[in-house]
CSV table of C-alpha atoms in Angstrom, one decimal:
chain,number,residue,atom,x,y,z
R,16,UNK,CA,-14.7,62.2,-8.6
R,17,UNK,CA,-12.9,58.7,-10.1
R,18,UNK,CA,-14.8,56.3,-9.6
R,19,UNK,CA,-14.4,52.1,-10.8
R,20,UNK,CA,-18.2,50.6,-11.7
R,21,UNK,CA,-18.0,46.6,-12.4
R,22,UNK,CA,-21.1,46.1,-14.2
R,23,UNK,CA,-22.7,43.0,-16.3
R,24,UNK,CA,-24.4,44.2,-19.3
R,25,UNK,CA,-27.3,41.5,-20.4
R,26,UNK,CA,-28.3,42.7,-24.5
R,27,UNK,CA,-31.3,39.9,-25.7
R,28,UNK,CA,-31.4,41.0,-29.2
R,29,UNK,CA,-33.9,40.5,-32.3
R,30,UNK,CA,-31.8,37.9,-34.1
R,31,UNK,CA,-33.2,35.9,-30.9
R,32,UNK,CA,-29.2,34.0,-31.2
R,33,UNK,CA,-29.3,33.8,-26.8
R,34,UNK,CA,-28.7,36.1,-23.8
R,35,UNK,CA,-25.7,38.0,-24.2
R,36,UNK,CA,-23.6,38.7,-21.1
R,37,UNK,CA,-20.4,41.0,-20.4
R,38,UNK,CA,-18.9,41.7,-17.2
R,39,UNK,CA,-17.2,45.5,-17.5
R,40,UNK,CA,-14.9,47.5,-16.0
R,41,UNK,CA,-15.2,51.5,-16.5
R,42,UNK,CA,-13.1,53.9,-15.0
R,43,UNK,CA,-15.2,57.7,-15.0
R,44,UNK,CA,-14.0,60.7,-13.9
R,45,UNK,CA,-16.8,63.3,-13.6
R,46,UNK,CA,-15.5,67.2,-13.6
R,47,UNK,CA,-18.1,69.8,-13.8
R,48,UNK,CA,-20.9,67.0,-14.7
R,49,UNK,CA,-19.0,66.4,-17.6
R,50,UNK,CA,-18.9,62.1,-17.5
R,51,UNK,CA,-15.9,60.7,-19.2
R,52,UNK,CA,-14.5,57.3,-19.9
R,53,UNK,CA,-11.1,56.9,-19.3
R,54,UNK,CA,-10.7,53.4,-19.3
R,55,UNK,CA,-12.7,50.7,-20.1
R,56,UNK,CA,-13.0,46.8,-20.7
R,57,UNK,CA,-14.8,43.8,-21.4
R,58,UNK,CA,-13.5,41.9,-18.4
R,59,UNK,CA,-15.6,38.6,-19.3
R,60,UNK,CA,-18.1,38.4,-21.7
R,61,UNK,CA,-20.7,34.3,-22.8
R,62,UNK,CA,-24.1,34.1,-25.1
R,63,UNK,CA,-26.1,32.0,-23.7
R,64,UNK,CA,-28.3,30.2,-26.6
R,65,UNK,CA,-32.5,30.2,-25.6
R,66,UNK,CA,-34.2,27.2,-25.7
R,67,UNK,CA,-36.3,26.4,-29.0
R,68,UNK,CA,-39.1,27.0,-26.3
R,69,UNK,CA,-38.0,30.4,-25.1
R,70,UNK,CA,-36.6,31.1,-29.2
R,71,UNK,CA,-40.7,30.3,-30.3
R,72,UNK,CA,-42.7,32.3,-27.1
R,73,UNK,CA,-40.6,35.4,-28.0
R,74,UNK,CA,-41.0,35.1,-31.6
R,75,UNK,CA,-45.2,34.8,-31.2
R,76,UNK,CA,-45.9,37.5,-28.2
R,77,UNK,CA,-46.3,40.5,-30.3
R,78,UNK,CA,-49.4,38.3,-31.9
R,79,UNK,CA,-50.2,36.6,-28.1
R,80,UNK,CA,-52.5,37.9,-25.9
R,81,UNK,CA,-51.4,40.1,-22.8
R,82,UNK,CA,-51.7,37.4,-20.0
R,83,UNK,CA,-48.8,35.5,-22.0
R,84,UNK,CA,-47.1,39.0,-22.3
R,85,UNK,CA,-47.4,39.5,-18.7
R,86,UNK,CA,-46.9,36.0,-18.1
R,87,UNK,CA,-43.6,35.9,-19.9
R,88,UNK,CA,-42.2,39.1,-18.7
R,89,UNK,CA,-42.5,36.9,-15.3
R,90,UNK,CA,-40.8,33.9,-16.6
R,91,UNK,CA,-38.0,35.8,-18.8
R,92,UNK,CA,-36.6,38.0,-16.0
R,93,UNK,CA,-36.7,35.0,-13.7
R,94,UNK,CA,-34.6,32.8,-16.4
R,95,UNK,CA,-32.1,35.9,-17.0
R,96,UNK,CA,-31.4,35.6,-13.4
R,97,UNK,CA,-30.9,31.9,-14.1
R,98,UNK,CA,-28.6,33.0,-16.7
R,99,UNK,CA,-26.4,35.8,-14.8
R,100,UNK,CA,-26.0,33.2,-11.6
R,101,UNK,CA,-24.3,30.5,-14.0
R,102,UNK,CA,-22.6,33.5,-15.9
R,103,UNK,CA,-21.0,34.0,-12.3
R,104,UNK,CA,-20.3,30.4,-11.4
R,105,UNK,CA,-19.0,30.3,-15.0
R,106,UNK,CA,-15.9,33.2,-14.2
R,107,UNK,CA,-15.7,32.1,-10.9
R,108,UNK,CA,-17.3,35.7,-9.4
R,109,UNK,CA,-19.5,36.4,-6.7
R,110,UNK,CA,-22.3,38.8,-6.6
R,111,UNK,CA,-20.3,40.9,-4.2
R,112,UNK,CA,-17.7,42.1,-7.5
R,113,UNK,CA,-20.7,43.1,-9.3
R,114,UNK,CA,-21.7,46.9,-8.3
R,115,UNK,CA,-25.2,46.3,-10.9
R,116,UNK,CA,-26.8,44.7,-13.6
R,117,UNK,CA,-28.0,46.5,-16.7
R,118,UNK,CA,-30.5,45.0,-18.4
R,119,UNK,CA,-32.2,45.8,-22.1
R,120,UNK,CA,-35.0,43.1,-21.8
R,121,UNK,CA,-36.0,41.4,-25.0
R,122,UNK,CA,-38.4,44.4,-27.3
R,123,UNK,CA,-42.0,42.7,-27.9
R,124,UNK,CA,-43.0,46.4,-29.1
R,125,UNK,CA,-41.3,49.0,-30.1
R,126,UNK,CA,-44.3,52.0,-31.4
R,127,UNK,CA,-42.4,55.4,-30.6
R,128,UNK,CA,-45.3,57.0,-32.8
R,129,UNK,CA,-47.5,55.3,-30.6
R,130,UNK,CA,-45.8,57.0,-27.7
R,131,UNK,CA,-44.4,53.6,-25.9
R,132,UNK,CA,-42.3,50.5,-26.7
R,133,UNK,CA,-41.8,47.9,-24.4
R,134,UNK,CA,-39.3,45.8,-23.3
R,135,UNK,CA,-40.1,42.5,-21.2
R,136,UNK,CA,-37.9,40.7,-18.5
R,137,UNK,CA,-39.1,41.3,-15.1
R,138,UNK,CA,-36.2,43.6,-13.5
R,139,UNK,CA,-37.3,42.6,-9.9
R,140,UNK,CA,-37.4,39.0,-11.2
R,141,UNK,CA,-33.7,39.6,-11.9
R,142,UNK,CA,-33.0,41.7,-9.2
R,143,UNK,CA,-34.3,39.0,-6.4
R,144,UNK,CA,-32.7,35.7,-8.5
R,145,UNK,CA,-29.8,37.5,-8.3
R,146,UNK,CA,-29.3,39.7,-5.6
R,147,UNK,CA,-27.4,42.3,-7.4
R,148,UNK,CA,-29.5,46.0,-7.9
R,149,UNK,CA,-30.7,46.5,-12.1
R,150,UNK,CA,-30.9,49.3,-14.1
R,151,UNK,CA,-33.6,48.6,-17.1
R,152,UNK,CA,-35.8,50.0,-19.5
R,153,UNK,CA,-33.3,52.8,-21.3
R,154,UNK,CA,-35.7,53.6,-24.1
R,155,UNK,CA,-39.3,55.0,-21.9
R,156,UNK,CA,-37.9,58.3,-21.5
R,157,UNK,CA,-37.0,59.2,-24.8
R,158,UNK,CA,-40.3,58.2,-26.0
R,159,UNK,CA,-41.7,59.7,-23.6
R,160,UNK,CA,-40.2,63.2,-25.2
R,161,UNK,CA,-40.9,62.6,-28.4
R,162,UNK,CA,-37.9,60.8,-29.4
R,163,UNK,CA,-37.7,57.3,-31.3
R,164,UNK,CA,-36.1,55.5,-28.1
R,165,UNK,CA,-33.2,54.1,-30.1
R,166,UNK,CA,-31.0,53.8,-30.9
R,167,UNK,CA,-29.1,53.0,-27.9
R,168,UNK,CA,-26.0,52.4,-29.8
R,169,UNK,CA,-24.8,55.9,-30.3
R,170,UNK,CA,-23.5,56.9,-26.9
R,171,UNK,CA,-21.4,53.7,-26.5
R,172,UNK,CA,-19.9,55.3,-30.0
R,173,UNK,CA,-19.4,58.2,-28.3
R,174,UNK,CA,-18.1,57.4,-25.1
R,175,UNK,CA,-16.1,54.3,-26.0
R,176,UNK,CA,-15.2,54.7,-29.9
R,177,UNK,CA,-14.7,58.4,-30.3
R,178,UNK,CA,-11.8,58.0,-33.2
R,179,UNK,CA,-14.4,56.9,-35.9
R,180,UNK,CA,-16.4,58.1,-38.0
R,181,UNK,CA,-19.3,55.7,-38.5
R,182,UNK,CA,-20.8,52.8,-36.4
R,183,UNK,CA,-22.5,50.5,-37.9
R,184,UNK,CA,-23.9,47.7,-36.0
R,185,UNK,CA,-25.2,44.7,-37.9
R,186,UNK,CA,-27.7,42.5,-35.0
R,187,UNK,CA,-31.4,41.4,-36.1
R,188,UNK,CA,-31.6,45.0,-37.2
R,189,UNK,CA,-28.6,47.1,-39.2
R,190,UNK,CA,-28.1,50.4,-36.9
R,191,UNK,CA,-25.9,53.3,-38.3
R,192,UNK,CA,-23.8,56.0,-36.0
R,193,UNK,CA,-21.7,58.7,-37.3
R,194,UNK,CA,-20.0,61.0,-35.6
R,195,UNK,CA,-19.7,64.5,-37.2
R,196,UNK,CA,-17.0,66.1,-35.6
R,197,UNK,CA,-18.2,65.4,-32.2
R,198,UNK,CA,-22.4,65.8,-33.4
R,199,UNK,CA,-23.9,62.5,-33.5
R,200,UNK,CA,-26.7,60.9,-35.5
R,201,UNK,CA,-28.0,57.5,-36.0
R,202,UNK,CA,-30.5,56.4,-37.0
R,203,UNK,CA,-32.1,52.2,-38.1
R,204,UNK,CA,-31.7,51.0,-41.4
R,205,UNK,CA,-33.1,47.4,-42.3
R,206,UNK,CA,-33.7,44.3,-41.3
R,207,UNK,CA,-30.1,42.3,-41.4
R,208,UNK,CA,-29.5,39.2,-39.3
R,209,UNK,CA,-33.1,38.3,-38.4
R,210,UNK,CA,-33.5,38.2,-42.6
R,211,UNK,CA,-30.4,36.0,-43.0
R,212,UNK,CA,-30.9,34.1,-40.0
R,213,UNK,CA,-34.2,32.7,-41.1
R,214,UNK,CA,-33.4,31.7,-44.5
R,215,UNK,CA,-30.6,29.6,-43.3
R,216,UNK,CA,-33.1,27.7,-41.3
R,217,UNK,CA,-34.6,26.9,-44.4
R,218,UNK,CA,-31.8,24.8,-45.0
R,219,UNK,CA,-32.2,23.9,-41.3
R,220,UNK,CA,-28.9,26.2,-40.1
R,221,UNK,CA,-29.4,27.9,-37.5
R,222,UNK,CA,-27.2,30.8,-39.1
R,223,UNK,CA,-25.6,31.6,-43.4
R,224,UNK,CA,-21.9,30.5,-41.7
R,225,UNK,CA,-18.9,33.7,-42.9
R,226,UNK,CA,-22.3,33.9,-45.8
R,227,UNK,CA,-20.5,30.5,-47.8
R,228,UNK,CA,-24.7,30.3,-49.2
R,229,UNK,CA,-25.1,33.5,-49.7
R,230,UNK,CA,-22.0,33.8,-52.2
R,231,UNK,CA,-22.6,30.3,-54.1
R,232,UNK,CA,-26.4,32.1,-55.0
R,233,UNK,CA,-27.7,34.7,-57.6
R,234,UNK,CA,-29.4,38.1,-57.4
R,235,UNK,CA,-33.4,37.0,-57.9
R,236,UNK,CA,-34.0,40.9,-59.1
R,237,UNK,CA,-37.7,41.4,-58.6
R,238,UNK,CA,-37.3,40.5,-54.5
R,239,UNK,CA,-34.5,42.8,-54.9
R,240,UNK,CA,-36.3,45.9,-56.2
R,241,UNK,CA,-39.9,44.6,-54.8
R,242,UNK,CA,-38.0,45.1,-51.4
R,243,UNK,CA,-35.5,48.0,-52.1
R,244,UNK,CA,-38.7,50.2,-52.4
R,245,UNK,CA,-40.1,50.1,-49.5
R,246,UNK,CA,-41.1,53.4,-47.9
R,247,UNK,CA,-39.0,53.4,-44.8
R,248,UNK,CA,-35.8,53.1,-47.0
R,249,UNK,CA,-36.6,56.3,-48.7
R,250,UNK,CA,-37.7,57.7,-45.7
R,251,UNK,CA,-35.6,60.6,-44.1
R,252,UNK,CA,-33.3,59.8,-40.4
R,253,UNK,CA,-34.4,60.1,-37.2
R,254,UNK,CA,-36.0,56.8,-37.8
R,255,UNK,CA,-37.0,53.7,-36.0
R,256,UNK,CA,-37.9,50.2,-36.7
R,257,UNK,CA,-39.7,47.2,-35.0
R,258,UNK,CA,-39.1,44.1,-35.0
R,259,UNK,CA,-42.5,43.4,-36.3
R,260,UNK,CA,-42.3,45.7,-39.5
R,261,UNK,CA,-38.8,43.7,-40.0
R,262,UNK,CA,-40.8,40.2,-39.7
R,263,UNK,CA,-43.9,41.5,-41.6
R,264,UNK,CA,-42.3,43.8,-44.4
R,265,UNK,CA,-38.8,41.8,-44.8
R,266,UNK,CA,-38.8,38.4,-43.2
R,267,UNK,CA,-41.9,37.3,-44.7
R,268,UNK,CA,-41.7,38.2,-47.7
R,269,UNK,CA,-38.4,36.3,-48.5
R,270,UNK,CA,-39.5,33.2,-46.6
R,271,UNK,CA,-42.2,33.4,-49.0
R,272,UNK,CA,-40.6,33.6,-52.1
R,273,UNK,CA,-40.2,30.8,-53.6
R,274,UNK,CA,-36.8,30.9,-55.4
R,275,UNK,CA,-34.1,28.6,-53.4
R,276,UNK,CA,-32.3,29.5,-50.2
R,277,UNK,CA,-29.4,30.4,-51.7
R,278,UNK,CA,-30.5,32.7,-54.0
R,279,UNK,CA,-32.7,34.2,-51.2
R,280,UNK,CA,-29.7,34.4,-48.9
R,281,UNK,CA,-27.8,36.3,-51.9
R,282,UNK,CA,-30.1,38.9,-52.7
R,283,UNK,CA,-30.9,39.6,-48.9
R,284,UNK,CA,-27.1,40.6,-48.4
R,285,UNK,CA,-27.2,42.6,-51.5
R,286,UNK,CA,-30.0,44.3,-50.7
R,287,UNK,CA,-28.3,45.1,-46.8
R,288,UNK,CA,-25.1,46.3,-48.1
R,289,UNK,CA,-26.6,48.6,-50.8
R,290,UNK,CA,-29.5,50.1,-48.1
R,291,UNK,CA,-26.0,50.5,-45.8
R,292,UNK,CA,-23.7,52.1,-47.5
R,293,UNK,CA,-26.7,54.5,-49.3
R,294,UNK,CA,-27.4,55.6,-45.5
R,295,UNK,CA,-24.2,56.3,-45.0
R,296,UNK,CA,-23.9,58.1,-48.2
R,297,UNK,CA,-27.0,60.1,-47.7
R,298,UNK,CA,-25.4,61.2,-44.2
R,299,UNK,CA,-22.4,62.3,-46.1
R,300,UNK,CA,-24.3,65.0,-48.3
R,301,UNK,CA,-27.1,65.6,-46.1
R,302,UNK,CA,-24.5,66.9,-42.9
R,303,UNK,CA,-22.0,68.2,-45.9
R,304,UNK,CA,-19.6,66.3,-43.8
R,305,UNK,CA,-16.4,65.9,-46.1
R,306,UNK,CA,-13.3,64.2,-45.5
R,307,UNK,CA,-10.4,62.5,-48.1
R,308,UNK,CA,-11.0,59.1,-46.2
R,309,UNK,CA,-13.6,57.7,-43.4
R,310,UNK,CA,-13.8,55.1,-41.0
R,311,UNK,CA,-16.4,52.7,-40.1
R,312,UNK,CA,-16.3,50.0,-37.0
R,313,UNK,CA,-18.6,47.3,-37.5
R,314,UNK,CA,-19.6,45.5,-34.3
R,315,UNK,CA,-22.7,42.5,-34.3
R,316,UNK,CA,-23.2,39.1,-35.5
R,317,UNK,CA,-23.2,40.2,-38.7
R,318,UNK,CA,-19.7,41.2,-38.6
R,319,UNK,CA,-18.3,37.8,-38.5
R,320,UNK,CA,-20.2,37.3,-41.8
R,321,UNK,CA,-17.3,37.4,-44.2
R,322,UNK,CA,-19.5,37.5,-47.5
R,323,UNK,CA,-21.5,40.6,-46.1
R,324,UNK,CA,-18.5,42.4,-45.0
R,325,UNK,CA,-16.8,42.0,-48.7
R,326,UNK,CA,-20.1,43.2,-50.5
R,327,UNK,CA,-20.7,45.6,-47.8
R,328,UNK,CA,-17.0,47.0,-48.8
R,329,UNK,CA,-17.4,47.3,-52.0
R,330,UNK,CA,-20.4,49.2,-51.9
R,331,UNK,CA,-18.9,51.7,-49.5
R,332,UNK,CA,-15.3,52.2,-51.7
R,333,UNK,CA,-17.1,55.0,-54.1
R,334,UNK,CA,-16.6,57.6,-50.9
R,335,UNK,CA,-13.3,55.8,-49.4
R,336,UNK,CA,-14.7,54.2,-46.4
R,337,UNK,CA,-13.1,51.6,-44.6
R,338,UNK,CA,-14.6,49.3,-42.7
R,339,UNK,CA,-12.5,48.5,-39.4
R,340,UNK,CA,-13.6,45.3,-37.5
R,341,UNK,CA,-12.6,45.1,-34.0
R,342,UNK,CA,-11.9,42.7,-31.6
R,343,UNK,CA,-13.8,39.9,-31.4
R,344,UNK,CA,-15.2,39.9,-28.3
R,345,UNK,CA,-16.4,44.0,-29.0
R,346,UNK,CA,-17.8,42.5,-32.3
R,347,UNK,CA,-19.8,40.2,-30.1
R,348,UNK,CA,-21.0,42.0,-26.9
R,349,UNK,CA,-20.8,45.8,-28.0
R,350,UNK,CA,-24.3,46.0,-26.9
R,351,UNK,CA,-24.0,44.1,-23.9
R,352,UNK,CA,-21.1,46.7,-23.2
R,353,UNK,CA,-23.4,49.4,-24.4
R,354,UNK,CA,-26.1,48.1,-21.4
R,355,UNK,CA,-23.5,48.4,-19.1
R,356,UNK,CA,-21.5,52.2,-19.9
R,357,UNK,CA,-25.9,53.6,-20.3
R,358,UNK,CA,-26.4,51.7,-16.5
R,359,UNK,CA,-23.3,53.4,-15.4
R,360,UNK,CA,-24.3,56.6,-16.7
R,361,UNK,CA,-27.5,56.3,-15.2
R,362,UNK,CA,-26.2,55.8,-11.7
R,363,UNK,CA,-24.2,59.2,-12.5
R,364,UNK,CA,-27.1,61.3,-13.2
R,365,UNK,CA,-25.8,62.0,-16.7
R,366,UNK,CA,-27.5,61.6,-20.0
R,367,UNK,CA,-27.8,58.5,-21.7
R,368,UNK,CA,-29.9,59.1,-24.7
R,369,UNK,CA,-29.0,61.4,-27.5
R,370,UNK,CA,-32.3,63.9,-29.0
R,371,UNK,CA,-30.0,64.8,-31.8
R,372,UNK,CA,-30.0,61.4,-32.7
R,373,UNK,CA,-33.4,60.2,-31.4
R,374,UNK,CA,-35.4,63.2,-31.7
R,375,UNK,CA,-36.7,63.7,-28.9
R,376,UNK,CA,-37.3,67.0,-27.5
R,377,UNK,CA,-34.2,67.0,-25.2
R,378,UNK,CA,-31.4,64.7,-23.6
R,379,UNK,CA,-32.7,62.4,-21.1
R,380,UNK,CA,-31.3,60.1,-18.1
R,381,UNK,CA,-33.2,56.8,-19.2
R,382,UNK,CA,-33.5,53.8,-16.7
R,383,UNK,CA,-35.5,52.7,-13.7
R,384,UNK,CA,-33.7,51.2,-10.8
R,385,UNK,CA,-34.4,48.5,-8.9
R,386,UNK,CA,-32.8,46.9,-5.9
R,387,UNK,CA,-32.9,43.3,-4.6
R,388,UNK,CA,-35.3,42.9,-1.9
């Protein structure tokens, strides 16, 4: 069976940059129950920044009331619908050219140890606003099976980028995937852009362009060591992080520190680079994964931070790990394309969440389906 899917993937990440929208084509082949992606591309993509009101609202939901949560759930679904309609208009597309939408929503709670994960953005409101069938809630099935429900990125790494050894996503949270001869392990490492963007905000900037401010700073050794010894960073995988954990244990600590924003940014970059490098080295040792050289594909907004990339490459060099950056549309929209892919796999009733990554009892087909009324 061969089939082409035309899908719009939607991703709202923890860095609160905005809603990433990617219109993707997937040429699929299914034989003996196995799905493969023969060709794929991001045809068009755009990030629609959130207003300050939405940023503040999303940031505060985890400490708000149940009423506020449900109010935001409905409103965010409608908001995404408005953005999708604008995207269609901006790119001269008609809904007849879209097979379905695949929405991650916005994570408010991620507590797999307590048996739940919560992404807001009412899919029925989204489907109603756009007139498009919508697939959503890609994490809950895995959590119900005892898994972390995260990271989801390894499925895109496996299906779309099989030629690499490591895959690093530098969004609000840094997560990594390792391809060990076709067997995948993956986990969250630490906070990334959530911390860096918050520190840039102390200088009234949305982010530290190319890491130039961090590069001017100096290391705060005490702050670095205070962060470096956090228990989660020593914990074995599989493991995942919530936005609340990063905000409470990392972002708030950096913001309360009385050093200069430049020095705090420098320290945050150094911490992130070192923790990522150590995560790579731990995988190599634990999995007995030995090669002369390794290739690491990096995506997400942090891939555009030149100073962070420089420090990361320096930290990885002892193990001959080379950083490779893909074309800009993949750097920026890999996660939105991932959502589109997970939607395709849901439509094909093919497992899209790997137990080897999440620690679940078995692989699962994640995603719920709603049709426009």
